[in-house]
Amino acid sequence: MPRLILALLALLLAHPLHAEVLGIDIYERKPFAQGKAFGDVGPYEQIRGVVRFGVDPKLAANKGIIDLELATPNAKGLVECEGDLFILVPQDLRKGNGAILYDVNNRGKRLAHNFFNSPISGSGEPVDDEAGNGFLMRKGYTIVWSGWLGELLPGENRLLLKVPRVDVKGPVRFEFSTNKAEKSLPLARREGHGSYPPTKDGEAKAVLTFRAREQDPGKVIPRDKWKLNRIDLPKVDKGVQGTLQQIRVEALEGEFQPGMLYEVIYEAEGSLVQGLGLASVRDLISFLRYDLGSKNPLQRADGKIPFTRTHAFGISQSGRFLRHLLWQGFNLDEKGRIVFDGLIPHVAGGGLGFFNHRFAQPTRHNGQHEDHLYPCDVFPFTYGDSKDSFTGREGSILKVYEKSRCLPKIMHTQSAAEYWHRSGSLVHTDPLGQQDARIPDNVRIYAFGGTQHGPASEPLKVSFGQNLPNPGDFRPLMRALLEALDDWVREGKTPPPSVYPKIAGGGNPGFSSMAARTLVPLEEIQRRFPAIPTIDFPKVMQTPPFAFYGKDYWTDFRVTVEPPQHKPGEDYVALAPAVDEDGNDLGCLLVPEVRVPLATYTGWNLRAKEFGAEGMLANLMGSYIPFARTPDQRMKFKDPRKSIAERYGTFAEYRIAFFRECQKLVDGRYLLEEDLSRLIESRARHRDLFPKGQE
């Protein structure tokens, strides 16, 4: 059993001193949205600062932070780190709803503000002082963000965490790719990220290979055909400084080609103590929630803490962070108290993360084509007990909490894309996909059929996929589920039933009466999927490999074998939702536009030829495949799916059908009444698909 799990089990029987927030240095405090009042809650305040932590390596709760004991402590024996802090809070805390919503930033970006308040600027990052529809503010949440990633570069409003580097050496592997020919690319694969520097010997002996497919053997590019370039860290006037420089690889002859997988392996030095990112979130929320000292910026005027509950929300990488935080016991603070009462890991799929390791690379996630062999989609996958089919180990995401009274409420939400790209079925099956897993009473799972990882913006444009991306929008349903989670935690009100596809079929009252199996292998979906001209069906999906990372990996979380060893066929089994005659998903909680479809909405898309790796999955992207408008058009293109005219007749009939399906969602508490009229009004943009003059 990993040492962190053992340490946390010991914590349940002990009550050590709690962690120190050494201080919060606030450098900006101002009215949010020009002082706009949000319903009965009133105006909000925006707070920016830096929070400083001191973590004691001797405490049981911190024993599992990899390499913490190697970091230099301060005079009190504490290892220090610091993170950027951003808070939106009611000016009158007495009018708040008593809940903190902690949004785990995604690669430094704040997402919950836009996600729940409707798109604001069109980008993932909220524009300061723009409130959108003000949903979170009207509901009275205090929203907190903090830096937790040590590998990020300063700039573009990214939230950073500065953690110590320790004097160790070891092998590292950087895989990168591109969708267009490039002369220079970051080793981290993404801009805005730093990389571990090579040792002198490591740089001289570094090996760069390329291959067309993940399973192909790498071909070595001669060392005199490329070089590594280190980029100076940007300076920061306010906030946290960066830690790792960006390192780029430059082709000295030719260019890096689209779709190819490139991989650099070398000996690196100076590993980050990245596990402090998990501890920092634990300690910040524990401090804001429980500490009555003067350092807490969220005290009420009467000196009381205004919070009775705390929730966490994370999208994609951030959702995996929450699953990892739960698995490694960081939802208990150093006094054994609960940190988050409710958590929503969103579009995390079945993964954990490369978050608390020596030479961790938290940005990595496993894909079917890219980054396939990083230690992210690894056992355990489920929230209930499961057994690893390769090692015989037993475990679950919630194993640490079995003997405590600190079981949080969890809503695991995912799009259809997670089944194809992120091994999402393993959240609710056994590791070999043979039977449905037991879902604990404190967990709900909602699978949004016919959606992709993040809704595509309209008007739709083809990017690097063969088909249009998928605009299916689960955000209105997510607003309702956040409210249901808060009700569940605050007053014990039972949330809406889980809805997800199952091997056994059925089990989704009111939303799927399917008696037949609704979670199936790729080959069965291929047999059922309609033969739509010009549409290629996938021959691949993401299946997590069982890989060997080194003999001590599962005790010390050190990767010592690069590249990892993987035998063909030794994979966990991923499944995906069965489909109807249109190719739309069965057994899922369908968003309104998929319940009353004008197209086939899939969780998969394939890379287009001009972007390389043709036929591989277009990472995290779904497809939107429109129906023909009329029977004549359908016959002309030999489309087996009914046309829009055959389905609905007039636009008025379509809108009535759409309203009825939305109302069912409202009745089931999967949709808020306030979103109903907005969704109905949004249908106007599809009026041109119907005959003119017929309403």
XYZ file of C-alpha atoms in Angstrom:
695
model
C 0.000 0.000 0.000
C 1.456 3.452 -0.905
C 3.014 5.202 2.066
C 0.631 8.186 1.810
C -2.397 5.939 2.284
C -0.781 4.326 5.338
C 0.043 7.744 6.757
C -3.517 8.973 6.327
C -4.980 5.891 7.977
C -2.736 6.663 10.961
C -3.981 10.247 10.916
C -7.518 9.097 11.649
C -6.310 7.954 15.069
C -4.197 11.011 15.839
C -4.737 14.753 16.207
C -1.542 16.671 15.385
C -1.161 20.436 15.345
C -2.758 21.955 12.274
C -0.863 23.442 9.352
C 0.224 27.005 9.242
C -0.917 29.562 6.754
C 2.030 31.807 7.470
C 0.293 34.814 6.034
C -1.850 36.251 3.265
C -0.417 39.326 1.587
C -3.260 41.170 -0.130
C -2.214 43.621 -2.841
C -5.643 44.388 -4.320
C -9.071 44.677 -2.760
C -11.820 46.388 -4.743
C -15.529 46.186 -5.628
C -16.342 43.533 -8.231
C -18.272 44.475 -11.392
C -18.178 48.176 -10.485
C -20.116 47.484 -7.303
C -23.106 45.874 -9.025
C -25.621 44.353 -6.613
C -26.610 40.716 -7.151
C -30.142 40.155 -5.899
C -30.505 39.872 -2.146
C -26.800 39.117 -1.743
C -25.746 42.592 -2.843
C -22.355 43.655 -4.238
C -19.209 41.537 -4.307
C -15.589 42.268 -3.505
C -12.549 41.069 -5.455
C -9.419 40.132 -3.514
C -5.980 39.367 -4.969
C -2.949 38.356 -2.989
C -0.336 35.758 -2.170
C -0.838 33.068 0.458
C 2.237 31.667 2.209
C 2.308 28.159 3.678
C 4.511 26.256 6.108
C 4.221 22.463 5.908
C 5.674 20.214 8.606
C 7.410 17.141 7.103
C 7.128 15.322 10.434
C 3.334 15.232 10.550
C 1.590 12.038 9.445
C -0.667 13.956 7.057
C 2.374 15.179 5.112
C 4.455 12.003 5.014
C 3.215 11.107 1.555
C 4.267 14.376 -0.102
C 6.979 13.062 -2.371
C 10.472 14.407 -1.565
C 9.157 16.797 1.119
C 11.792 15.476 3.537
C 14.524 16.549 1.084
C 13.411 20.201 0.996
C 15.192 22.779 3.165
C 12.969 23.790 6.117
C 12.770 27.199 7.797
C 13.840 27.860 11.375
C 10.604 26.280 12.673
C 11.170 23.106 10.686
C 8.475 23.951 8.131
C 8.868 23.718 4.352
C 7.564 26.897 2.800
C 5.734 27.518 -0.446
C 3.500 30.298 -1.732
C 0.632 30.617 -4.168
C -1.387 33.254 -5.949
C -4.795 33.862 -4.384
C -7.974 35.232 -5.986
C -11.304 35.529 -4.147
C -14.773 36.825 -5.053
C -16.775 37.353 -1.868
C -19.979 39.180 -0.862
C -19.155 42.573 0.642
C -21.590 41.732 3.437
C -20.620 38.190 4.399
C -23.822 37.835 6.407
C -25.722 37.803 3.104
C -23.681 35.022 1.548
C -25.049 31.489 1.403
C -22.461 30.106 3.819
C -20.613 28.113 1.162
C -17.144 28.387 -0.342
C -16.849 27.191 -3.931
C -13.192 26.403 -4.597
C -12.442 26.287 -8.320
C -9.294 24.270 -9.038
C -7.630 26.365 -11.712
C -6.815 24.596 -14.974
C -3.192 25.226 -15.951
C -3.422 28.493 -14.068
C -6.758 29.599 -15.564
C -9.908 30.359 -13.581
C -12.879 28.553 -15.149
C -15.863 28.304 -12.771
C -16.753 31.981 -13.136
C -17.412 31.639 -16.868
C -18.700 28.092 -16.633
C -21.574 28.792 -14.243
C -22.192 32.446 -15.093
C -22.544 31.706 -18.843
C -19.819 32.568 -21.350
C -18.544 36.097 -20.801
C -15.553 36.968 -22.950
C -15.674 33.898 -25.170
C -12.447 32.545 -23.704
C -12.037 30.237 -20.761
C -10.644 33.018 -18.593
C -13.106 35.497 -17.058
C -12.568 39.163 -17.732
C -12.291 41.007 -14.430
C -15.435 42.895 -13.474
C -17.666 40.995 -15.905
C -20.317 38.988 -14.080
C -22.188 37.323 -16.949
C -25.606 36.257 -15.701
C -24.290 36.504 -12.140
C -25.507 33.023 -11.188
C -22.829 32.278 -8.595
C -23.165 35.740 -7.076
C -26.961 35.670 -6.942
C -26.699 32.341 -5.125
C -24.263 33.840 -2.618
C -21.179 31.646 -3.123
C -17.745 32.828 -2.053
C -15.479 31.734 -4.910
C -11.834 30.965 -4.176
C -8.922 30.226 -6.508
C -5.276 29.595 -5.664
C -2.127 28.516 -7.452
C -1.355 24.809 -7.149
C 0.928 24.167 -10.153
C 4.667 24.649 -9.847
C 5.585 24.173 -13.513
C 3.676 27.178 -14.877
C 5.271 30.308 -16.285
C 4.110 33.767 -15.162
C 1.826 35.728 -17.478
C -1.692 35.770 -18.932
C -3.276 35.917 -15.461
C -2.082 32.405 -14.631
C -2.207 31.469 -10.947
C 1.140 30.022 -9.833
C 2.476 28.022 -6.914
C 6.137 28.391 -6.007
C 7.466 25.233 -4.377
C 10.986 24.124 -3.442
C 13.207 22.200 -5.806
C 15.251 19.378 -4.338
C 18.731 18.223 -5.274
C 17.938 14.963 -7.036
C 18.592 13.588 -10.493
C 16.606 11.165 -12.594
C 15.268 10.302 -16.036
C 12.504 12.448 -17.527
C 10.517 12.072 -20.729
C 8.878 14.888 -22.648
C 6.474 13.972 -25.427
C 5.247 16.732 -27.725
C 3.394 17.138 -31.009
C 1.946 19.816 -33.254
C -0.955 20.361 -35.634
C 1.157 22.392 -38.058
C 4.792 22.346 -39.104
C 6.976 24.141 -36.550
C 10.675 24.901 -36.182
C 10.579 25.104 -32.383
C 8.265 23.543 -29.794
C 8.108 23.520 -25.960
C 9.179 20.281 -24.300
C 6.125 20.593 -22.061
C 3.925 20.317 -25.209
C 2.028 23.447 -24.168
C 3.084 27.060 -24.072
C 3.072 28.703 -20.647
C 4.815 25.773 -18.977
C 8.346 25.202 -17.754
C 10.365 21.984 -17.908
C 12.992 20.296 -15.767
C 16.501 21.197 -16.928
C 18.910 18.469 -17.987
C 22.137 17.809 -16.168
C 25.285 18.540 -18.162
C 25.654 14.855 -18.915
C 21.902 14.583 -19.548
C 21.945 17.269 -22.217
C 24.901 15.692 -23.977
C 23.277 12.250 -24.018
C 19.660 13.343 -24.586
C 17.763 11.291 -27.148
C 15.048 12.658 -29.461
C 12.831 10.210 -31.351
C 9.741 10.459 -33.541
C 6.974 8.061 -34.532
C 3.676 8.284 -36.419
C 1.583 6.254 -33.948
C 1.889 5.728 -30.213
C 2.571 1.996 -30.602
C 5.248 2.457 -33.290
C 8.939 2.181 -32.368
C 10.646 5.559 -32.139
C 13.195 6.581 -34.761
C 16.192 8.483 -33.416
C 16.905 11.974 -34.744
C 20.695 12.565 -34.740
C 21.874 14.808 -31.905
C 23.406 17.358 -34.287
C 20.023 17.922 -35.968
C 18.373 19.579 -32.942
C 19.148 21.555 -29.796
C 17.560 22.639 -26.519
C 16.931 26.337 -25.841
C 16.281 27.730 -22.354
C 14.034 30.797 -22.135
C 14.483 33.284 -19.301
C 11.642 33.435 -16.794
C 9.418 36.523 -17.146
C 9.588 38.997 -14.275
C 6.575 39.438 -12.020
C 5.662 42.751 -10.368
C 2.889 41.343 -8.184
C 2.181 37.775 -7.303
C 4.186 34.569 -7.368
C 7.367 34.163 -9.367
C 7.860 31.236 -11.709
C 10.115 28.291 -10.819
C 10.985 26.368 -13.979
C 12.240 27.940 -17.187
C 10.592 27.060 -20.456
C 12.788 24.726 -22.487
C 12.182 24.475 -26.214
C 13.530 21.994 -28.703
C 14.632 23.504 -32.014
C 14.981 21.591 -35.268
C 18.267 22.566 -36.889
C 17.238 20.923 -40.147
C 13.664 20.787 -41.435
C 10.631 21.174 -39.176
C 8.578 19.179 -36.709
C 5.724 17.637 -38.702
C 1.980 17.674 -37.933
C 0.589 14.677 -36.084
C 3.979 13.103 -35.369
C 4.836 12.162 -31.801
C 8.241 13.451 -30.690
C 9.888 12.330 -27.466
C 12.961 13.623 -25.624
C 14.481 11.581 -22.798
C 17.354 12.811 -20.635
C 18.683 12.929 -17.085
C 17.192 15.954 -15.297
C 17.926 17.677 -12.006
C 16.053 19.752 -9.450
C 12.672 18.052 -9.040
C 9.798 20.166 -7.740
C 8.036 19.115 -4.551
C 4.803 19.275 -6.555
C 2.799 17.327 -3.971
C 2.718 20.585 -2.001
C 0.084 21.663 -4.526
C -2.342 19.167 -2.976
C -1.341 20.184 0.556
C -1.685 23.898 -0.232
C -5.314 23.500 -1.328
C -6.054 21.412 1.757
C -4.452 23.945 4.081
C -5.935 27.043 2.448
C -9.514 25.766 2.592
C -9.071 24.416 6.120
C -7.724 27.819 7.171
C -10.533 29.833 5.531
C -13.135 27.499 6.942
C -11.948 26.879 10.487
C -9.406 29.525 11.520
C -10.665 32.397 13.675
C -7.350 34.244 13.699
C -6.759 37.726 12.400
C -4.959 36.434 9.292
C -8.228 35.144 7.799
C -9.487 37.741 5.261
C -12.976 36.179 5.205
C -13.968 36.730 8.814
C -17.215 38.549 9.467
C -17.173 41.857 11.296
C -18.317 40.057 14.458
C -15.258 37.801 14.283
C -17.180 34.715 13.210
C -16.332 32.451 10.302
C -19.198 32.788 7.830
C -18.950 29.308 6.283
C -20.791 26.130 7.167
C -19.686 24.107 4.117
C -17.138 24.030 1.326
C -17.371 22.676 -2.221
C -14.721 22.021 -4.858
C -15.157 22.130 -8.620
C -12.605 21.167 -11.243
C -12.706 20.841 -15.031
C -10.595 18.235 -16.862
C -7.064 18.397 -15.373
C -8.634 20.080 -12.346
C -11.212 17.309 -12.006
C -8.400 14.757 -12.019
C -6.729 16.863 -9.336
C -9.827 16.456 -7.149
C -9.903 12.695 -7.672
C -6.197 12.544 -6.812
C -6.721 14.767 -3.756
C -9.446 12.408 -2.533
C -7.438 9.257 -3.267
C -4.336 10.429 -1.411
C -6.253 11.607 1.635
C -5.896 15.371 1.250
C -9.596 15.889 1.946
C -8.715 15.526 5.616
C -6.789 18.389 7.165
C -4.001 17.918 9.699
C -6.538 17.643 12.514
C -8.489 14.961 10.676
C -11.332 17.356 9.790
C -13.091 17.316 6.451
C -11.857 19.885 3.922
C -14.460 19.744 1.139
C -18.004 18.621 1.942
C -18.959 18.382 -1.719
C -16.866 17.874 -4.846
C -17.614 17.976 -8.578
C -14.831 16.422 -10.659
C -16.013 17.419 -14.139
C -14.812 15.793 -17.409
C -11.986 14.101 -15.509
C -12.766 10.721 -17.031
C -11.226 7.740 -15.269
C -7.925 9.441 -14.568
C -5.796 10.585 -11.682
C -2.714 12.675 -12.379
C 1.052 13.043 -12.535
C 0.665 15.359 -9.511
C 2.615 14.015 -6.540
C 5.654 12.350 -8.031
C 9.375 12.957 -8.361
C 9.777 15.002 -11.557
C 5.989 15.370 -11.751
C 4.432 16.809 -14.906
C 0.902 17.760 -13.782
C -0.166 19.005 -17.217
C 0.078 15.553 -18.769
C -3.036 13.465 -19.348
C -3.447 10.211 -21.227
C -4.901 10.360 -24.705
C -5.458 7.785 -27.419
C -2.760 9.386 -29.592
C -0.897 11.902 -27.417
C 0.695 11.392 -23.969
C -0.573 7.811 -23.868
C 2.015 6.326 -21.482
C 2.167 8.919 -18.707
C 1.100 7.654 -15.224
C -2.332 9.299 -15.207
C -5.028 6.739 -16.114
C -3.978 4.292 -13.433
C -5.697 2.120 -10.834
C -7.862 2.850 -8.859
C -10.517 4.224 -11.198
C -13.685 3.791 -9.113
C -15.088 5.492 -6.010
C -16.165 2.105 -4.606
C -13.981 -0.921 -3.964
C -12.305 -2.541 -6.947
C -9.495 -4.987 -7.689
C -6.663 -4.366 -10.134
C -6.842 -7.127 -12.723
C -3.071 -6.962 -13.358
C -1.574 -6.635 -9.865
C -4.298 -7.951 -7.589
C -4.174 -4.739 -5.548
C -7.480 -3.581 -4.049
C -8.498 0.029 -3.639
C -10.793 2.906 -4.440
C -10.692 6.678 -4.702
C -12.322 6.881 -1.253
C -10.431 4.084 0.547
C -8.775 6.441 3.052
C -12.115 7.639 4.413
C -13.776 4.287 5.085
C -13.145 4.435 8.844
C -13.879 8.122 9.258
C -17.042 10.155 9.492
C -15.661 12.538 6.907
C -17.152 11.110 3.723
C -17.785 13.926 1.232
C -20.637 14.121 -1.261
C -19.402 13.653 -4.822
C -20.965 14.386 -8.200
C -18.813 12.944 -10.964
C -19.892 14.511 -14.262
C -18.553 13.710 -17.718
C -19.275 14.227 -21.379
C -19.571 11.524 -24.021
C -16.029 12.426 -25.068
C -14.648 11.051 -21.792
C -15.775 7.562 -22.820
C -13.778 7.799 -26.050
C -10.801 9.939 -25.037
C -10.458 9.609 -21.250
C -11.453 6.052 -20.233
C -14.626 7.398 -18.613
C -16.362 4.016 -18.365
C -13.806 2.821 -15.809
C -15.320 5.233 -13.288
C -18.310 2.880 -13.073
C -17.108 -0.570 -14.208
C -14.523 -3.098 -13.085
C -11.038 -2.686 -14.662
C -11.774 -5.233 -17.417
C -15.167 -3.805 -18.351
C -17.034 -6.986 -17.475
C -19.530 -5.682 -14.919
C -20.881 -2.471 -13.465
C -19.114 -1.228 -10.340
C -20.832 -0.565 -7.039
C -21.392 3.167 -6.619
C -21.234 4.338 -2.978
C -24.248 6.138 -1.538
C -22.285 9.396 -1.254
C -21.500 9.420 -4.998
C -23.593 10.380 -8.029
C -22.478 9.945 -11.650
C -23.973 11.941 -14.513
C -22.919 11.188 -18.100
C -23.978 13.870 -20.579
C -24.624 11.952 -23.775
C -23.904 13.613 -27.120
C -21.410 16.158 -25.784
C -17.686 16.765 -26.064
C -15.086 17.675 -23.440
C -16.047 21.363 -23.633
C -18.964 22.697 -25.741
C -17.879 24.047 -29.127
C -18.648 27.715 -29.744
C -21.103 28.627 -32.471
C -20.921 29.291 -35.380
C -19.184 25.945 -35.734
C -15.919 25.682 -37.627
C -13.868 22.617 -38.529
C -10.517 22.735 -36.719
C -8.129 19.748 -36.820
C -10.914 17.148 -36.895
C -12.671 15.650 -39.896
C -16.108 16.797 -38.719
C -17.616 19.894 -37.162
C -17.000 19.997 -33.383
C -19.858 19.283 -30.985
C -21.793 22.270 -29.498
C -23.889 20.166 -27.081
C -24.001 22.285 -23.923
C -24.093 20.653 -20.498
C -23.540 23.897 -18.552
C -27.237 24.558 -17.822
C -27.485 21.083 -16.287
C -24.324 21.714 -14.288
C -25.886 24.790 -12.669
C -28.771 22.641 -11.457
C -26.399 19.959 -10.182
C -24.325 22.486 -8.235
C -27.493 23.624 -6.489
C -28.463 20.001 -5.841
C -25.009 19.317 -4.359
C -25.341 22.294 -2.027
C -28.810 21.117 -0.926
C -27.407 17.616 -0.380
C -24.617 18.895 1.862
C -26.590 21.632 3.639
C -29.801 19.792 4.476
C -29.348 16.192 3.342
C -31.791 16.552 0.450
C -31.383 13.580 -1.864
C -29.940 14.697 -5.215
C -31.289 13.565 -8.598
C -30.504 9.920 -9.422
C -27.297 9.073 -11.245
C -27.659 8.672 -15.002
C -24.947 6.846 -16.925
C -24.757 3.925 -19.393
C -24.497 0.451 -17.903
C -23.344 -2.998 -18.865
C -26.509 -4.380 -17.289
C -28.725 -1.796 -19.009
C -31.688 0.034 -17.491
C -31.513 1.765 -14.136
C -32.144 5.312 -15.329
C -35.819 5.958 -14.510
C -37.428 8.720 -16.549
C -34.415 9.192 -18.773
C -33.675 5.766 -20.205
C -35.951 2.747 -20.033
C -33.432 0.627 -21.947
C -33.484 -2.964 -20.760
C -30.630 -3.825 -23.102
C -26.985 -3.106 -22.448
C -26.163 0.603 -22.922
C -22.397 0.441 -22.275
C -20.668 -1.516 -25.020
C -17.353 -2.124 -26.822
C -16.286 0.025 -29.756
C -17.033 -2.767 -32.245
C -20.672 -2.946 -31.211
C -21.112 0.822 -31.601
C -19.556 0.575 -35.045
C -22.126 -2.080 -36.034
C -25.012 0.089 -34.830
C -23.809 3.451 -36.094
C -25.669 4.644 -39.218
C -23.759 4.490 -42.511
C -23.589 8.238 -43.108
C -21.826 9.130 -46.363
C -18.432 10.885 -45.978
C -18.283 10.019 -42.248
C -15.508 7.704 -41.059
C -16.172 5.820 -37.847
C -13.282 5.442 -35.336
C -11.260 2.259 -35.189
C -9.564 3.369 -31.961
C -10.363 4.724 -28.508
C -8.331 5.494 -25.409
C -7.682 2.383 -23.321
C -5.348 2.810 -20.323
C -2.178 0.750 -20.599
C -0.895 -1.285 -17.694
C 2.684 -0.021 -17.766
C 5.848 -0.640 -15.750
C 7.347 2.639 -14.464
C 10.002 1.086 -12.229
C 10.104 -1.409 -9.356
C 9.494 1.200 -6.625
C 6.900 3.277 -8.441
C 3.910 2.299 -6.301
C 5.723 2.974 -3.024
C 7.768 6.089 -3.851
C 6.024 7.440 -6.989
C 9.321 7.749 -8.832
C 9.405 6.908 -12.524
C 12.759 5.213 -13.121
C 11.995 3.474 -16.431
C 11.666 5.808 -19.438
C 9.948 5.161 -21.689
C 7.668 2.986 -19.537
C 7.408 -0.674 -20.498
C 4.065 -1.787 -21.908
C 3.229 -5.169 -23.404
C 0.735 -5.053 -26.304
C -2.691 -6.174 -25.133
C -2.083 -5.410 -21.449
C -4.695 -2.698 -21.187
C -7.622 -1.906 -18.968
C -10.919 -2.144 -20.869
C -12.803 1.016 -21.784
C -16.355 1.006 -23.131
C -18.659 3.685 -24.565
C -22.409 4.399 -24.751
C -24.490 2.369 -27.189
C -26.237 4.422 -29.887
C -29.686 4.656 -31.466
C -30.537 4.623 -35.174
C -29.276 8.219 -35.511
C -25.947 7.466 -33.816
C -26.926 9.407 -30.687
C -26.024 8.036 -27.254
C -28.238 5.777 -25.166
C -28.354 5.373 -21.406
C -27.094 8.896 -20.704
C -28.433 12.145 -19.322
C -28.989 13.921 -22.633
C -28.737 17.693 -22.877
C -31.839 19.345 -24.422
C -30.446 19.747 -27.954
C -29.586 16.035 -28.084
C -32.937 14.992 -26.624
C -34.631 16.792 -29.542
C -31.866 16.463 -32.121
C -31.178 18.285 -35.348
C -28.000 16.274 -35.858
C -25.976 13.316 -34.646
C -23.892 14.410 -31.648
C -20.911 12.185 -30.877
C -18.141 12.114 -28.285
C -15.533 11.343 -30.966
C -13.945 13.062 -33.938
C -11.009 11.943 -36.076
C -7.912 13.861 -37.038
C -8.035 15.239 -40.571
C -5.358 14.190 -43.050
C -3.783 17.637 -43.355
C -3.063 17.704 -39.595
C -1.279 14.378 -39.526
C -2.053 11.124 -37.703
C -5.141 10.661 -39.866
C -7.682 8.339 -38.295
C -6.464 8.872 -34.733
C -8.851 10.570 -32.328
C -8.939 14.367 -32.467
C -8.062 14.905 -28.832
C -11.113 15.532 -26.577
C -13.265 16.586 -29.549
C -16.719 15.317 -30.537
C -18.639 15.620 -33.800
C -21.754 17.424 -34.985
C -23.203 15.716 -38.079
C -26.338 17.615 -39.239
C -29.478 15.884 -40.449
C -30.721 16.622 -43.953
C -33.403 19.307 -43.966
C -35.880 17.572 -46.303
C -36.627 14.034 -47.536
C -35.354 14.962 -51.016
C -32.061 16.179 -49.595
C -31.756 13.030 -47.502
C -32.326 10.799 -50.528
C -29.860 12.800 -52.626
C -27.056 12.285 -50.121
C -28.163 8.714 -49.255
C -28.389 9.625 -45.583
C -30.128 6.819 -43.626
C -31.256 9.227 -40.891
C -34.673 10.907 -41.055
C -34.644 14.512 -42.209
C -35.618 17.437 -39.990
C -38.889 17.868 -41.923
C -39.796 14.207 -41.402
C -39.137 14.463 -37.687
C -40.799 17.727 -36.749
C -42.639 19.257 -39.675
C -42.545 22.915 -38.642
C -40.324 25.008 -36.434
C -43.250 25.508 -34.035
C -43.617 21.744 -33.584
C -39.878 21.413 -33.005
C -39.926 24.143 -30.376
C -42.876 22.519 -28.568
C -41.027 19.195 -28.483
C -37.934 20.965 -27.198
C -39.932 22.684 -24.447
C -41.454 19.390 -23.311
C -38.065 17.740 -22.981
C -36.670 20.715 -21.077
C -39.630 20.567 -18.716
C -38.882 16.911 -17.987
C -35.373 17.940 -17.001
C -36.758 20.661 -14.726
C -39.154 18.178 -13.125
C -36.253 15.797 -12.504
C -34.143 18.621 -10.969
C -31.530 18.312 -13.715
C -32.345 21.804 -14.996
C -33.241 25.016 -13.175
C -36.461 26.822 -13.954
C -34.496 30.016 -14.615
C -32.679 28.365 -17.542
C -35.844 27.088 -19.201
C -36.903 30.272 -21.032
C -33.350 31.044 -22.120
C -32.988 27.603 -23.663
C -36.314 27.910 -25.498
C -35.317 31.337 -26.846
C -31.989 29.921 -28.033
C -33.830 27.714 -30.543
C -34.533 30.775 -32.709
C -31.105 30.431 -34.302
C -32.275 27.185 -35.941
C -35.413 28.647 -37.545
C -33.799 28.689 -40.990
C -33.576 24.887 -40.985
C -37.367 24.720 -41.342
C -39.693 25.768 -44.225
C -40.360 29.498 -44.176
C -43.863 30.683 -43.393
C -44.706 27.630 -41.294
C -44.697 28.304 -37.573
